Amino acid sequence: MQSMVKRITTIVYTCCSVIIATAQPNPNEQYQTPFFADKDRAAKVKAIAPVIQSMYSNYAKANHFPSFSFGVVVDGELIVSGSEGYSNITNQTKANTRTMYRIASMSKSVTAMAIIKLRDEGKLKLDDPVSNYIPELKNQALTKDAAPITIRELLTHSSGLPEDNPWGDRQLADTEEELIELFKKQLSFSNVNGTEYEYSNVGFATLGLIIKKVTGLSYSEYINQHFFKRLGMQAAWDYRKVPTDQLAKGYRYVNDSFKEEPLLPDGIYGAMGGLITSVESFSKYMAMHQQAWPARNDAENIIINRSSIREMHQPWRFASMNPYFNYGNGIACPAVSAYGYGLNIFRDCNNKVYVGHSGGLPGFGSNWRIMPEYGIGVVLLANVTYAPTSSINLKVLDSVIKLAGLKPIQLPVSTILNQRKNELVKLLPNFSNAKKSGIFAENFFDDYYTDSLVKQATTAFQTIGKITKIEELIPENQLRGSFIIHGEKGKLKIFFTLTPENPALIQEYRLSVVK
């Protein structure tokens, strides 16, 4: 009888435990979307449009741009744009924001997005060997002990292929058959794949071929159908399909004059740099990248998952560090550069992050960058050989943020983080009944001795005197943050972080007097 009672008690206890566990609120359902606090952001940027135009104009004159077009995109909208110069010098055709330039390697992120979309649809895997799709590349690498080259390594310029910009720029019109013939002759490698970053146009031409192998469509047909048409963009890969009055001719500045560069037709290398589009159209593509941020719970983008775009923006392969970088003001702000999927990720000394890509071909130079944490981006297209567009875009972004007083996106305080803050404040400074409070994780009192906690807190509170104000918590993420306690004679900073449990508990705590 007793054993039966024991069994029933155990069953009841187990059932109740399950009920209690399932009754816990889902912390992810309490997620609050980050937001921009300055609601007049667009108006602030529009107000400095003359300054932006002047910066680009002066830079273009100093660097001999026959013409240029630029755009500033804020929160998914093209709000400032402009053009100067001649897109066709012979015909004296003035450039405008609908003028279509060959944007060179800015094309790479579009090719990468097509690959990611195919991955999302289960039609390929990023860690598939490239030879699964192109048998001619089987057993090609620098050393015999190298693993097979993967699609991911092509996306991140870590396939071991050499930097090939001058040579690759002249291959735009090559056919698929010519690329396959190159593979058959065996490629030359500069590094072991998977170990180093080195920029490869052949790698992205190969991705274009993989798109065709998987879909049965050329990369340009696939991208036009699944991205550009759905975004309402005017774009082309073959210059012969662009209206003459909209097409920017490319030039080289030699001996104080402009020499026209011949435009190459569309070929398999177009996947690395053949796209032709305008500022007005490309801003729609930029908007899609901007709108992937922040992560949120509302309806998905029907073109490609927001999470996939954010994945493209991650630094998958370290590229370089520049300890002398500055925004044109001579003040060093060391910065690091990495490569995502078809995108460059740049982070400066103040943790400002820029995502985008440059482009350069005989006759053209271009660059676009967005700043996800600021909801702002710029694009600059020019028609002179290897036009240096990256540095001015960085300078413009830095200037716009400062002149318009833009603030980064704000992270709301999560419900559980704010709850733990309030509960912690009630225990300070003497930690009375702290062990029974239920707000600390099981590690806490093994890592922090109660008598030491009380001594530190008591001394700190005596130092600052009577409490006059407790500030709002500043979150680092959903489960970590800090806040300031003001006293008559000073202030304290309290930091704490929570566990992955549900509900989350305090696992780490630091208190310091603010000097």
Coordinates of C-alpha atoms in Angstrom, one line a residue:
M1 CA 0.0 0.0 0.0
Q2 CA 2.8 2.4 1.0
S3 CA 4.6 1.6 -2.2
M4 CA 1.5 2.3 -4.3
V5 CA 1.0 5.6 -2.5
K6 CA 4.6 6.4 -3.2
R7 CA 4.1 5.6 -6.8
I8 CA 1.0 7.7 -7.1
T9 CA 2.7 10.6 -5.3
T10 CA 5.6 10.3 -7.8
I11 CA 3.2 10.3 -10.7
V12 CA 1.3 13.3 -9.4
Y13 CA 4.5 15.1 -8.7
T14 CA 5.9 14.3 -12.2
C15 CA 2.6 15.4 -13.8
C16 CA 2.5 18.6 -11.9
S17 CA 6.1 19.3 -12.7
V18 CA 5.3 18.9 -16.4
I19 CA 2.3 21.2 -16.0
I20 CA 4.4 23.8 -14.2
A21 CA 7.2 23.6 -16.8
T22 CA 4.8 24.0 -19.7
A23 CA 3.1 26.9 -17.9
Q24 CA 6.2 29.0 -17.9
P25 CA 6.0 31.9 -20.3
N26 CA 8.0 31.6 -23.5
P27 CA 10.7 34.3 -23.2
N28 CA 11.0 34.6 -26.9
E29 CA 7.4 35.7 -27.2
Q30 CA 8.2 38.7 -25.0
Y31 CA 10.9 39.9 -27.5
Q32 CA 10.5 43.7 -28.2
T33 CA 11.8 44.9 -31.5
P34 CA 14.6 47.5 -31.4
F35 CA 13.7 50.9 -32.8
F36 CA 15.0 54.3 -33.9
A37 CA 14.1 57.0 -31.3
D38 CA 14.6 60.0 -33.7
K39 CA 11.4 59.9 -35.7
D40 CA 12.3 62.8 -37.9
R41 CA 15.5 61.1 -39.1
A42 CA 14.6 61.4 -42.8
A43 CA 13.9 65.1 -42.5
K44 CA 17.2 65.7 -40.7
V45 CA 19.1 64.0 -43.6
K46 CA 17.2 65.9 -46.3
A47 CA 18.1 69.2 -44.5
I48 CA 21.8 68.6 -45.3
A49 CA 21.3 67.4 -48.9
P50 CA 23.3 70.5 -50.2
V51 CA 26.2 69.4 -48.1
I52 CA 26.1 65.9 -49.4
Q53 CA 25.9 67.0 -53.0
S54 CA 28.8 69.3 -52.5
M55 CA 31.0 66.6 -50.9
Y56 CA 30.4 64.3 -53.9
S57 CA 30.8 67.1 -56.4
N58 CA 34.1 68.3 -55.0
Y59 CA 35.4 64.7 -54.8
A60 CA 34.3 63.9 -58.4
K61 CA 36.1 67.0 -59.8
A62 CA 39.3 66.2 -57.9
N63 CA 39.3 62.6 -59.2
H64 CA 38.3 63.3 -62.8
F65 CA 34.9 61.6 -62.9
P66 CA 33.2 62.3 -66.3
S67 CA 29.9 61.8 -64.4
F68 CA 28.5 60.4 -61.2
S69 CA 25.2 59.5 -59.6
F70 CA 24.6 59.1 -55.8
G71 CA 21.9 58.2 -53.5
V72 CA 21.2 58.2 -49.7
V73 CA 18.8 55.6 -48.4
V74 CA 17.3 56.0 -45.0
D75 CA 15.0 53.3 -43.5
G76 CA 14.4 51.8 -46.9
E77 CA 13.7 55.0 -48.8
L78 CA 15.8 56.9 -51.3
I79 CA 15.5 60.4 -49.8
V80 CA 18.5 62.3 -51.2
S81 CA 20.0 61.7 -54.7
G82 CA 21.8 63.7 -57.3
S83 CA 24.0 63.5 -60.5
E84 CA 26.6 65.6 -62.3
G85 CA 28.6 65.4 -65.5
Y86 CA 28.2 63.6 -68.7
S87 CA 27.3 59.9 -69.0
N88 CA 28.1 60.1 -72.7
I89 CA 30.8 62.7 -73.5
T90 CA 30.5 62.5 -77.3
N91 CA 26.7 63.1 -77.2
Q92 CA 26.9 65.5 -74.2
T93 CA 24.3 63.4 -72.4
K94 CA 23.9 64.6 -68.8
A95 CA 23.8 62.0 -66.1
N96 CA 20.8 61.6 -63.8
T97 CA 19.7 59.2 -61.1
R98 CA 18.2 56.9 -63.8
T99 CA 21.4 56.7 -65.7
M100 CA 22.5 53.1 -65.8
Y101 CA 26.2 52.4 -65.0
R102 CA 28.0 49.1 -65.0
I103 CA 28.5 48.6 -61.3
A104 CA 31.2 45.9 -61.5
S105 CA 31.9 43.9 -58.3
M106 CA 28.8 45.4 -56.6
S107 CA 27.2 42.6 -58.6
K108 CA 28.8 40.0 -56.3
S109 CA 26.3 40.4 -53.5
V110 CA 23.4 39.7 -55.9
T111 CA 25.1 36.5 -57.1
A112 CA 25.7 35.5 -53.5
M113 CA 22.0 36.2 -52.6
A114 CA 20.9 33.9 -55.4
I115 CA 23.1 31.1 -54.0
I116 CA 21.7 31.7 -50.5
K117 CA 18.1 31.6 -51.8
L118 CA 18.9 28.3 -53.5
R119 CA 20.3 27.0 -50.2
D120 CA 17.1 28.1 -48.4
E121 CA 15.1 26.1 -50.9
G122 CA 17.1 23.0 -50.3
K123 CA 18.6 22.9 -53.8
L124 CA 22.2 23.1 -52.6
K125 CA 24.3 23.3 -49.4
L126 CA 27.0 25.9 -48.7
D127 CA 29.4 23.2 -47.6
D128 CA 28.9 21.1 -50.7
P129 CA 32.1 20.5 -52.7
V130 CA 32.1 22.6 -55.8
S131 CA 32.9 19.5 -57.8
N132 CA 29.5 18.1 -57.0
Y133 CA 28.2 20.6 -59.6
I134 CA 31.3 21.1 -61.7
P135 CA 33.2 17.8 -62.1
E136 CA 36.1 19.5 -63.8
L137 CA 37.1 21.0 -60.5
K138 CA 37.4 17.6 -58.7
N139 CA 40.7 17.2 -56.9
Q140 CA 41.9 20.7 -57.6
A141 CA 43.6 22.5 -54.8
L142 CA 47.1 23.7 -53.8
T143 CA 48.0 20.6 -51.8
K144 CA 47.0 16.9 -51.8
D145 CA 45.9 17.1 -48.2
A146 CA 43.5 20.0 -48.8
A147 CA 39.8 19.4 -48.4
P148 CA 37.5 19.8 -51.4
I149 CA 36.7 23.4 -52.3
T150 CA 33.2 24.3 -51.1
I151 CA 30.6 26.8 -52.2
R152 CA 31.0 28.6 -48.9
E153 CA 34.7 29.1 -49.7
L154 CA 33.8 30.7 -53.1
L155 CA 31.3 33.0 -51.4
T156 CA 33.9 34.2 -48.9
H157 CA 37.0 34.4 -51.2
S158 CA 38.7 31.7 -49.3
S159 CA 38.9 29.1 -52.1
G160 CA 42.7 29.4 -52.5
L161 CA 42.4 31.1 -55.9
P162 CA 44.6 34.2 -56.4
E163 CA 43.5 37.8 -56.6
D164 CA 42.7 38.4 -60.2
N165 CA 41.3 41.9 -60.6
P166 CA 43.2 43.2 -63.7
W167 CA 42.9 39.9 -65.6
G168 CA 39.4 39.0 -64.4
D169 CA 38.1 42.4 -65.4
R170 CA 38.8 41.6 -69.0
Q171 CA 36.9 38.3 -69.0
L172 CA 33.3 39.6 -68.7
A173 CA 32.3 38.3 -72.2
D174 CA 33.8 34.8 -71.8
T175 CA 31.4 31.9 -72.3
E176 CA 30.6 29.0 -70.1
E177 CA 32.5 26.8 -72.4
E178 CA 35.6 28.9 -72.0
L179 CA 35.3 28.8 -68.2
I180 CA 35.0 25.0 -68.3
E181 CA 38.1 24.9 -70.5
L182 CA 40.0 26.9 -67.9
F183 CA 39.0 24.4 -65.3
K184 CA 40.1 21.5 -67.5
K185 CA 43.6 22.9 -67.8
Q186 CA 43.9 23.0 -64.0
L187 CA 43.7 26.2 -62.0
S188 CA 46.7 27.8 -60.3
F189 CA 46.2 28.4 -56.6
S190 CA 48.0 30.9 -54.3
N191 CA 46.8 29.5 -51.0
V192 CA 45.4 26.3 -49.5
N193 CA 41.6 26.7 -49.5
G194 CA 39.8 27.5 -46.3
T195 CA 42.9 29.3 -44.7
E196 CA 43.2 32.7 -46.2
Y197 CA 41.2 35.6 -47.7
E198 CA 42.1 36.4 -51.3
Y199 CA 39.7 38.1 -53.7
S200 CA 38.7 35.9 -56.7
N201 CA 36.6 36.9 -59.7
V202 CA 37.0 33.3 -61.0
G203 CA 35.4 32.2 -57.8
F204 CA 32.2 34.3 -58.4
A205 CA 32.1 33.3 -62.1
T206 CA 32.0 29.7 -60.8
L207 CA 29.1 30.6 -58.5
G208 CA 27.3 31.9 -61.6
L209 CA 27.8 28.6 -63.3
I210 CA 26.6 26.7 -60.3
I211 CA 23.3 28.7 -60.4
K212 CA 22.8 27.6 -64.0
K213 CA 23.7 23.9 -63.1
V214 CA 21.1 23.9 -60.3
T215 CA 18.3 25.9 -61.9
G216 CA 18.7 25.4 -65.6
L217 CA 18.6 29.2 -66.0
S218 CA 21.6 31.4 -66.6
Y219 CA 22.6 33.4 -63.4
S220 CA 21.2 36.6 -65.1
E221 CA 17.9 35.0 -65.9
Y222 CA 17.5 33.6 -62.4
I223 CA 18.4 36.9 -60.7
N224 CA 16.2 38.9 -63.0
Q225 CA 13.3 36.6 -62.4
H226 CA 13.6 36.1 -58.6
F227 CA 15.0 39.5 -57.5
F228 CA 14.9 42.4 -59.9
K229 CA 11.5 42.0 -61.3
R230 CA 10.0 41.4 -57.9
L231 CA 11.8 44.5 -56.6
G232 CA 10.6 46.6 -59.5
M233 CA 14.2 47.3 -60.6
Q234 CA 15.5 48.3 -64.0
A235 CA 18.7 46.3 -64.5
A236 CA 20.6 44.5 -67.2
W237 CA 23.7 42.4 -67.7
D238 CA 24.1 43.1 -71.5
Y239 CA 24.7 46.7 -72.3
R240 CA 23.0 46.2 -75.7
K241 CA 19.7 45.9 -73.8
V242 CA 20.0 49.3 -72.2
P243 CA 18.4 52.3 -73.9
T244 CA 21.1 54.4 -75.4
D245 CA 20.1 57.6 -73.6
Q246 CA 20.3 55.8 -70.3
L247 CA 23.5 54.0 -70.7
A248 CA 26.7 55.5 -69.2
K249 CA 29.7 55.0 -71.4
G250 CA 32.9 54.2 -69.6
Y251 CA 36.1 56.3 -69.8
R252 CA 39.8 56.2 -68.8
Y253 CA 41.4 59.5 -67.8
V254 CA 44.8 59.6 -69.6
N255 CA 47.0 62.6 -70.4
D256 CA 44.5 65.1 -69.2
S257 CA 41.7 63.8 -71.4
F258 CA 39.1 61.0 -71.4
K259 CA 39.4 57.9 -73.6
E260 CA 36.4 55.8 -74.1
E261 CA 36.6 52.2 -72.9
P262 CA 34.9 49.5 -74.9
L263 CA 31.9 47.8 -73.2
L264 CA 32.0 44.0 -73.1
P265 CA 28.9 41.9 -73.7
D266 CA 27.4 39.7 -71.0
G267 CA 29.2 36.4 -70.4
I268 CA 29.7 33.9 -67.6
Y269 CA 32.0 36.3 -65.7
G270 CA 29.1 38.8 -65.4
A271 CA 28.2 37.0 -62.2
M272 CA 31.3 38.7 -60.7
G273 CA 30.8 42.1 -62.1
G274 CA 28.5 42.6 -65.1
L275 CA 25.4 44.2 -63.7
I276 CA 24.2 47.5 -65.1
T277 CA 21.7 49.6 -63.1
S278 CA 20.9 53.0 -61.8
V279 CA 21.0 54.7 -58.4
E280 CA 17.2 54.8 -58.4
S281 CA 16.9 51.1 -59.1
F282 CA 19.8 49.9 -56.9
S283 CA 18.4 51.8 -53.9
K284 CA 15.5 49.3 -54.0
Y285 CA 18.0 46.5 -53.6
M286 CA 19.7 48.4 -50.8
A287 CA 16.3 48.9 -49.1
M288 CA 15.9 45.1 -49.0
H289 CA 19.2 44.8 -47.2
Q290 CA 18.3 47.5 -44.7
Q291 CA 14.8 46.0 -44.0
A292 CA 16.4 42.8 -42.9
W293 CA 17.3 44.7 -39.7
P294 CA 16.4 44.5 -36.9
A295 CA 15.4 40.9 -36.3
R296 CA 11.7 40.8 -35.5
N297 CA 8.6 38.7 -35.3
D298 CA 6.4 40.3 -38.0
A299 CA 5.7 39.0 -41.5
E300 CA 8.6 37.8 -43.6
N301 CA 10.0 39.2 -46.8
I302 CA 8.5 37.2 -49.7
I303 CA 11.7 37.5 -51.8
I304 CA 14.2 36.0 -49.4
N305 CA 14.3 35.4 -45.6
R306 CA 15.5 38.3 -43.6
S307 CA 17.6 36.0 -41.6
S308 CA 19.4 34.9 -44.8
I309 CA 20.2 38.6 -45.6
R310 CA 21.5 39.1 -42.1
E311 CA 23.6 35.9 -42.6
M312 CA 25.2 37.5 -45.7
H313 CA 26.2 40.5 -43.5
Q314 CA 28.2 38.5 -41.0
P315 CA 32.1 38.5 -41.2
W316 CA 32.7 35.0 -42.3
R317 CA 36.4 35.5 -43.3
F318 CA 38.8 38.1 -41.8
A319 CA 40.4 40.2 -44.5
S320 CA 42.6 42.9 -43.0
M321 CA 43.2 45.5 -40.4
N322 CA 44.1 49.1 -41.0
P323 CA 45.6 50.8 -37.9
Y324 CA 45.8 54.1 -39.7
F325 CA 42.3 54.4 -41.1
N326 CA 40.6 57.8 -40.8
Y327 CA 37.5 59.6 -42.2
G328 CA 39.5 62.2 -44.0
N329 CA 40.1 64.3 -40.9
G330 CA 43.6 62.9 -40.2
I331 CA 42.5 61.4 -36.9
A332 CA 43.4 57.7 -36.8
C333 CA 40.5 55.3 -36.1
P334 CA 41.8 51.7 -36.6
A335 CA 39.4 49.5 -38.5
V336 CA 39.1 45.9 -39.5
S337 CA 37.6 44.5 -42.7
A338 CA 36.1 41.0 -43.2
Y339 CA 34.1 39.3 -46.0
G340 CA 30.6 37.9 -45.7
Y341 CA 28.7 36.4 -48.6
G342 CA 29.4 38.6 -51.5
L343 CA 29.8 41.6 -49.1
N344 CA 32.5 43.5 -47.3
I345 CA 32.0 44.1 -43.6
F346 CA 33.9 47.1 -42.1
R347 CA 34.1 48.0 -38.4
D348 CA 35.8 51.1 -37.1
C349 CA 37.4 51.9 -33.7
N350 CA 34.0 53.2 -32.5
N351 CA 32.3 49.9 -33.4
K352 CA 30.4 51.5 -36.3
V353 CA 29.7 48.7 -38.8
Y354 CA 29.4 49.2 -42.6
V355 CA 28.1 46.5 -45.0
G356 CA 28.5 46.8 -48.7
H357 CA 30.8 46.4 -51.7
S358 CA 33.0 48.3 -54.1
G359 CA 33.2 47.8 -57.9
G360 CA 35.9 48.6 -60.4
L361 CA 36.2 47.9 -64.1
P362 CA 37.9 49.5 -67.1
G363 CA 35.6 52.6 -67.5
F364 CA 33.7 52.4 -64.1
G365 CA 34.0 52.6 -60.3
S366 CA 31.2 52.2 -57.7
N367 CA 30.5 51.6 -54.1
W368 CA 27.5 51.1 -51.8
R369 CA 27.4 50.8 -48.0
I370 CA 24.7 50.5 -45.4
M371 CA 24.9 50.9 -41.7
P372 CA 22.4 48.5 -40.2
E373 CA 22.5 50.0 -36.7
Y374 CA 21.8 53.5 -38.1
G375 CA 19.3 52.6 -40.8
I376 CA 21.3 54.6 -43.4
G377 CA 23.1 53.8 -46.6
V378 CA 24.8 55.4 -49.6
V379 CA 25.6 54.4 -53.2
L380 CA 27.9 56.1 -55.6
L381 CA 28.3 55.2 -59.3
A382 CA 30.9 56.8 -61.7
N383 CA 32.1 56.2 -65.2
V384 CA 35.9 56.4 -65.1
T385 CA 38.3 53.4 -64.8
Y386 CA 38.5 52.2 -61.2
A387 CA 36.9 55.3 -59.8
P388 CA 37.9 55.5 -56.1
T389 CA 34.4 55.6 -54.5
S390 CA 34.8 53.8 -51.2
S391 CA 36.6 56.5 -49.1
I392 CA 34.1 59.2 -50.0
N393 CA 31.1 57.1 -49.2
L394 CA 32.6 56.4 -45.7
K395 CA 33.3 60.1 -45.3
V396 CA 29.7 61.0 -46.3
L397 CA 28.2 58.4 -44.0
D398 CA 30.3 59.7 -41.1
S399 CA 29.4 63.3 -41.9
V400 CA 25.7 62.6 -42.3
I401 CA 25.5 60.9 -38.9
K402 CA 27.3 63.8 -37.2
L403 CA 25.5 66.6 -39.0
A404 CA 22.0 65.1 -38.8
G405 CA 22.6 63.9 -35.2
L406 CA 21.5 60.4 -36.0
K407 CA 21.4 57.9 -33.2
P408 CA 21.9 54.1 -33.5
I409 CA 19.0 51.8 -33.1
Q410 CA 17.8 51.4 -29.5
L411 CA 17.3 48.0 -27.9
P412 CA 14.3 47.9 -25.5
V413 CA 14.8 46.4 -22.1
S414 CA 13.4 42.9 -22.0
T415 CA 10.7 42.1 -19.5
I416 CA 12.9 39.6 -17.6
L417 CA 15.9 41.9 -17.5
N418 CA 13.9 44.8 -16.1
Q419 CA 12.3 42.4 -13.6
R420 CA 15.6 41.2 -12.3
K421 CA 17.0 44.7 -12.0
N422 CA 14.1 45.8 -9.8
E423 CA 14.4 42.6 -7.7
L424 CA 18.2 43.1 -7.3
V425 CA 17.7 46.8 -6.2
K426 CA 15.4 45.7 -3.4
L427 CA 18.2 43.4 -2.0
L428 CA 20.9 46.0 -2.0
P429 CA 23.0 46.8 -0.1
N430 CA 22.7 44.1 2.6
F431 CA 21.5 41.1 0.4
S432 CA 18.9 40.1 3.1
N433 CA 17.4 36.8 2.2
A434 CA 19.2 36.8 -1.1
K435 CA 19.5 33.0 -1.2
K436 CA 15.8 32.6 -0.7
S437 CA 14.8 35.3 -3.2
G438 CA 14.9 32.9 -6.2
I439 CA 16.4 35.4 -8.5
F440 CA 20.0 34.0 -8.5
A441 CA 21.3 31.1 -10.5
E442 CA 22.8 28.0 -8.8
N443 CA 26.3 29.2 -9.5
F444 CA 25.9 32.6 -7.9
F445 CA 26.7 32.0 -4.3
D446 CA 29.5 29.7 -5.1
D447 CA 31.1 32.4 -7.2
Y448 CA 30.2 35.4 -5.0
Y449 CA 30.4 35.0 -1.2
T450 CA 27.6 36.7 0.6
D451 CA 29.7 38.4 3.3
S452 CA 32.0 39.9 0.6
L453 CA 29.0 41.1 -1.4
V454 CA 27.5 42.8 1.6
K455 CA 30.8 44.4 2.6
Q456 CA 31.4 45.7 -0.9
A457 CA 27.9 47.0 -1.4
T458 CA 27.7 48.6 2.1
T459 CA 31.0 50.5 1.5
A460 CA 29.9 51.6 -1.9
F461 CA 26.5 52.9 -0.7
Q462 CA 28.2 54.8 2.1
T463 CA 30.6 56.4 -0.4
I464 CA 27.8 57.8 -2.5
G465 CA 25.5 58.8 0.3
K466 CA 21.7 59.0 0.2
I467 CA 20.1 57.5 -2.9
T468 CA 18.6 60.3 -5.1
K469 CA 17.9 58.5 -8.4
I470 CA 18.0 55.1 -10.1
E471 CA 18.5 55.3 -13.9
E472 CA 16.8 53.1 -16.5
L473 CA 18.7 49.9 -17.3
I474 CA 20.9 50.1 -20.4
P475 CA 20.7 46.6 -22.1
E476 CA 23.5 45.0 -24.1
N477 CA 21.2 42.4 -25.3
Q478 CA 18.1 40.5 -24.0
L479 CA 19.8 39.0 -21.0
R480 CA 22.6 41.5 -20.0
G481 CA 22.7 45.1 -19.0
S482 CA 23.8 47.7 -16.5
F483 CA 22.3 50.7 -14.7
I484 CA 23.4 53.7 -12.6
I485 CA 22.4 54.5 -9.0
H486 CA 22.9 58.2 -8.1
G487 CA 23.6 59.3 -4.5
E488 CA 24.2 62.7 -3.0
K489 CA 28.0 62.3 -3.1
G490 CA 28.5 60.0 -6.1
K491 CA 27.1 57.2 -8.2
L492 CA 27.4 53.5 -8.7
K493 CA 27.3 51.3 -11.7
I494 CA 25.7 47.8 -11.5
F495 CA 26.1 45.3 -14.2
F496 CA 24.5 41.8 -14.3
T497 CA 23.9 39.0 -16.8
L498 CA 21.3 36.3 -16.8
T499 CA 21.3 32.6 -17.6
P500 CA 19.7 30.7 -20.5
E501 CA 17.2 29.2 -18.2
N502 CA 13.5 29.9 -18.3
P503 CA 12.9 32.0 -16.3
A504 CA 16.4 33.5 -16.6
L505 CA 18.3 34.0 -13.3
I506 CA 21.2 36.3 -12.3
Q507 CA 24.5 34.5 -12.9
E508 CA 27.0 37.4 -12.8
Y509 CA 27.0 40.7 -11.0
R510 CA 29.5 43.6 -10.7
L511 CA 29.2 46.8 -8.7
S512 CA 31.6 49.7 -9.1
V513 CA 31.8 53.3 -7.9
V514 CA 31.8 55.7 -10.9
K515 CA 34.6 58.1 -10.7

